[in-house]
Coordinates of N, CA, C and O in Angstrom, one line a residue:
X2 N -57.7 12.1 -17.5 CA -56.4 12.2 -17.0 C -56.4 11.9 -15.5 O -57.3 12.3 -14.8
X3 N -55.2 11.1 -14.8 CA -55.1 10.4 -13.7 C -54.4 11.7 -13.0 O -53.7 12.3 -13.8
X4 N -54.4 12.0 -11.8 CA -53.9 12.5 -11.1 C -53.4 11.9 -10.0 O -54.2 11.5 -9.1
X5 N -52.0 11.7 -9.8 CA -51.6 10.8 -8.9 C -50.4 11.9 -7.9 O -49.5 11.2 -7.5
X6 N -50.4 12.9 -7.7 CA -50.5 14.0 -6.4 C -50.7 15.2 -6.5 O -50.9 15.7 -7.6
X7 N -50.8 16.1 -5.5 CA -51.3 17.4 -5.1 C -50.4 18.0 -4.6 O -50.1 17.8 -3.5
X8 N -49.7 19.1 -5.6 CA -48.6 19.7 -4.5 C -47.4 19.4 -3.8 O -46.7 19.6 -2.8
X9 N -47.5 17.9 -5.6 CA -46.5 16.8 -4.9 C -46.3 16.0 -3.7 O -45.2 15.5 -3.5
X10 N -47.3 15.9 -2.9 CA -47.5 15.1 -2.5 C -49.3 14.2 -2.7 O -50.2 15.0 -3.2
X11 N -49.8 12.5 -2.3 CA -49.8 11.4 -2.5 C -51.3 11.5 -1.3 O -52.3 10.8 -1.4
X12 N -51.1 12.4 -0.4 CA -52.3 13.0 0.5 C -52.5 14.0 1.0 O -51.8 14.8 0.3
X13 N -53.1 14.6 2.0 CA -53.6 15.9 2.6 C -53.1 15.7 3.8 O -52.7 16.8 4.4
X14 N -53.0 14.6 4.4 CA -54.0 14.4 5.7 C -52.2 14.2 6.8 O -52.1 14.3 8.0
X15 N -51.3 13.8 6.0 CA -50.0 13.2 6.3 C -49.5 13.7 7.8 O -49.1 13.1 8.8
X16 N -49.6 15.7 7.4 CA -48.6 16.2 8.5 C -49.8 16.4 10.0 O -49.7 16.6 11.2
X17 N -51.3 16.1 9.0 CA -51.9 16.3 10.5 C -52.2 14.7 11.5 O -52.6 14.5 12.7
X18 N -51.8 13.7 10.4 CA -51.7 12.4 11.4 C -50.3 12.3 12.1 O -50.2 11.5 13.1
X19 N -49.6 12.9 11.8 CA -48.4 13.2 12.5 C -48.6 13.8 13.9 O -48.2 13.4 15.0
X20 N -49.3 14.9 13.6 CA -49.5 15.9 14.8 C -50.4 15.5 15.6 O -50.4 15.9 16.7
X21 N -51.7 14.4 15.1 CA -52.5 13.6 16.6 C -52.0 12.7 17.3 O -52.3 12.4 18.4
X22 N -50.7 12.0 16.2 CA -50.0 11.4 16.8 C -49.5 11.2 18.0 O -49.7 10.5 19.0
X23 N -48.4 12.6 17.7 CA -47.8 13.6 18.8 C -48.6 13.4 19.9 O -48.4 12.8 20.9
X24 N -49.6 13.9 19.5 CA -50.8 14.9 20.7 C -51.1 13.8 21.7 O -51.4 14.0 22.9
X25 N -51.1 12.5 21.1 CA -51.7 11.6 21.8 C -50.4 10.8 22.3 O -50.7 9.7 22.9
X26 N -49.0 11.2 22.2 CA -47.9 10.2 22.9 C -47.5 9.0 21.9 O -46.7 8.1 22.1
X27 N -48.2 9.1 20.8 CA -48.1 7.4 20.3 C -47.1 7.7 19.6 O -46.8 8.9 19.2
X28 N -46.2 6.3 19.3 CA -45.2 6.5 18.5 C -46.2 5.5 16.8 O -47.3 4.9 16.8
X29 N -45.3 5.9 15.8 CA -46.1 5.2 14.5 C -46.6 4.0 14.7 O -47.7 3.7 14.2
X30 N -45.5 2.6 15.8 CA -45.8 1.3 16.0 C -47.1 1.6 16.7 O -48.0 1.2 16.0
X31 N -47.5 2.1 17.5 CA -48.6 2.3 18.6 C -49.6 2.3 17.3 O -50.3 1.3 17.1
X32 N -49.6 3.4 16.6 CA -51.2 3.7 15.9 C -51.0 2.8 14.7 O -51.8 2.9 13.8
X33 N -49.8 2.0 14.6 CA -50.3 0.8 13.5 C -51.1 0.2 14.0 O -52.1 0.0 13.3
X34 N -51.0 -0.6 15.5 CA -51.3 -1.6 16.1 C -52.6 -1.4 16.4 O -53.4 -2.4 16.5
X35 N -53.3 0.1 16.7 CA -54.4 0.4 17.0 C -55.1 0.2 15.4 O -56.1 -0.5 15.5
X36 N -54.9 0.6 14.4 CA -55.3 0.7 13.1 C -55.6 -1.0 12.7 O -56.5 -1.4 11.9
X37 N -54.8 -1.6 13.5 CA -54.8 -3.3 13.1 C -55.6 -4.1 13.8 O -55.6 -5.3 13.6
X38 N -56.6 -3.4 15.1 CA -57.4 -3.5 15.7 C -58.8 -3.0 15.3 O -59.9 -3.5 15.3
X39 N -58.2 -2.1 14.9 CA -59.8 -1.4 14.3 C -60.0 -2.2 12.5 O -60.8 -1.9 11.6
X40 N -59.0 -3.2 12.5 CA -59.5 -3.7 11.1 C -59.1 -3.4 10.0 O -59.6 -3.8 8.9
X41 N -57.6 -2.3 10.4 CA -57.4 -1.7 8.7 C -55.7 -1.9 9.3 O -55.1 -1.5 10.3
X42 N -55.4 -2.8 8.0 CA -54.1 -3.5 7.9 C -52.8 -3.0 7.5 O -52.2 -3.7 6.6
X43 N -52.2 -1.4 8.2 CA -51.4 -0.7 8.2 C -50.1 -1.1 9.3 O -50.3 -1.5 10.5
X44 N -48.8 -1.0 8.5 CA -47.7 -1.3 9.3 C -46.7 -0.4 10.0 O -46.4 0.4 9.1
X45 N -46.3 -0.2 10.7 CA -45.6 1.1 10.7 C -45.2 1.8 9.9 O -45.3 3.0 10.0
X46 N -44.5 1.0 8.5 CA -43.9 1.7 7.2 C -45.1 2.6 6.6 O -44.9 3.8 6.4
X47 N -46.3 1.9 6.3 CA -47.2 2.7 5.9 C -47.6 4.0 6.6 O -48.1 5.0 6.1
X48 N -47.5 3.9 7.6 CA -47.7 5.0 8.8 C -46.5 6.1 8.3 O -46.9 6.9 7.4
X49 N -45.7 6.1 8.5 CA -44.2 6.6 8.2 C -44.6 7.3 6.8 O -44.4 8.5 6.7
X50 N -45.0 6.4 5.9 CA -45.2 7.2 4.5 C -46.6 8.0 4.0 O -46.9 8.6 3.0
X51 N -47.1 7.8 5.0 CA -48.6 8.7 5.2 C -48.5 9.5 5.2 O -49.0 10.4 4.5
X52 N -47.5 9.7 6.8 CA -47.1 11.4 7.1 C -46.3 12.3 6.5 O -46.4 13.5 6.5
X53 N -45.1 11.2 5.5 CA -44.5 11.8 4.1 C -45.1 12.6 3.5 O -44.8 13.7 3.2
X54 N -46.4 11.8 3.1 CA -47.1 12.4 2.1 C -46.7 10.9 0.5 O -46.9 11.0 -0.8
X55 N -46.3 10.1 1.2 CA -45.6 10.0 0.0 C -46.5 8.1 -0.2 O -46.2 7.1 -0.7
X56 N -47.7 8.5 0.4 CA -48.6 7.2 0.2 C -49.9 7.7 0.2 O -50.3 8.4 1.1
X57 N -50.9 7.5 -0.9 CA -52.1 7.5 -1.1 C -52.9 6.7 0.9 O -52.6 5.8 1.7
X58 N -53.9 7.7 0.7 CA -54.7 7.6 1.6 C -56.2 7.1 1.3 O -57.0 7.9 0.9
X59 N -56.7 5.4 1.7 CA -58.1 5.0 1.1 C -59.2 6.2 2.0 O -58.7 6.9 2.8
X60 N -60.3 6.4 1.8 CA -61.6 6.8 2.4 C -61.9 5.8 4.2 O -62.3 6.4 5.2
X61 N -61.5 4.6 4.0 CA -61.8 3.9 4.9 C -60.8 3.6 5.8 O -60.8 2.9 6.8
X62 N -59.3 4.6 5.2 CA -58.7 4.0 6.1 C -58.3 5.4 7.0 O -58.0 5.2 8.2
X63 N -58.4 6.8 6.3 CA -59.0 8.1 7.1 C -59.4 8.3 7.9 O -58.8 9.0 8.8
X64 N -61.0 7.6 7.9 CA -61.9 7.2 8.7 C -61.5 6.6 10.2 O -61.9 6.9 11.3
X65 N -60.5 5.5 9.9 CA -59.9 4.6 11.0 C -58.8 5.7 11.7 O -58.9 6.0 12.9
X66 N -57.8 6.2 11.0 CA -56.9 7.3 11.4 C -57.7 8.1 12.5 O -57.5 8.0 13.7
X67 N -58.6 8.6 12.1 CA -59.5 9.5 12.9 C -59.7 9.0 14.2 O -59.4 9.5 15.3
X68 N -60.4 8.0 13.9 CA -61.1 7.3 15.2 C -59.4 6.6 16.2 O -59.0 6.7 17.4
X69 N -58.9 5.9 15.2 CA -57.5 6.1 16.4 C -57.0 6.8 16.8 O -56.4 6.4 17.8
X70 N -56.7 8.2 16.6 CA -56.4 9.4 17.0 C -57.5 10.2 17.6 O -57.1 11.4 17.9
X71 N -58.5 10.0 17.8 CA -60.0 10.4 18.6 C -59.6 11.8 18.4 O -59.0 12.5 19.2
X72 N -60.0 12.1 16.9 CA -60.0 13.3 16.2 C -61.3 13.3 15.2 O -61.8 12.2 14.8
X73 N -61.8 14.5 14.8 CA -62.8 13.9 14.2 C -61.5 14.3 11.9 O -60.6 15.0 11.5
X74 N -62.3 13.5 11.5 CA -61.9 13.7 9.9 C -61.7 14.8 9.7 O -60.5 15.1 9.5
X75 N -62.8 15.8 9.7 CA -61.9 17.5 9.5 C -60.6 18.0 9.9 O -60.0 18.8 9.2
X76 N -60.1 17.2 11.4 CA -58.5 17.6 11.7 C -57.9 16.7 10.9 O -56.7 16.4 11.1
X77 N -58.3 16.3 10.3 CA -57.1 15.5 9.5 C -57.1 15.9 8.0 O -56.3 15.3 7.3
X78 N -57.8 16.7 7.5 CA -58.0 17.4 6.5 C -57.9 19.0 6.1 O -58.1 19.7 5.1
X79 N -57.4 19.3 7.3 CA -57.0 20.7 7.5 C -55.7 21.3 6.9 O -54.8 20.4 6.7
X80 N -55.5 22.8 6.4 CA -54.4 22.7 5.8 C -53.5 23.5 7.4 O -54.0 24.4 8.0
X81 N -52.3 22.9 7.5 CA -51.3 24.1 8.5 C -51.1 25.0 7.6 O -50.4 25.9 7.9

């Protein structure tokens, strides 16, 4: 059986990419552009629906989140 969300939502990680966001001044366009530098091919919209909750999150693209937000993976997997 496929499990396709948790709690109704699509990721974990949504409201805390939101909050490094914040932390760091960037608006969604900013940490697309950084994510599109680091090699992983996210648009604002996808940004926007991340922090919904309401888009699946790859392993590699986590990883990138993190490092654009100079957070390590555990803050982005944390529950508030």
């Amino acid at each position: 059986m496929k499990i396709y969300d948790y709690n109704g939502l699509k990721n974990i990680c949504g409201k805390r990419v939101r909050k490094g966001r914040r932390l760091r001044g960037m608006t969604q366009a900013d940490l697309a552009a950084k994510m599109q530098l680091a090699g992983v091919m996210l648009d604002r919209d996808s940004i926007s629906r991340i922090e919904l909750g309401v888009r699946f999150v790859a392993d590699y693209e986590l990883r990138a989140l993190a490092q654009c937000l100079q957070v390590p993976v555990d803050f982005l997997l944390k529950n508030d």
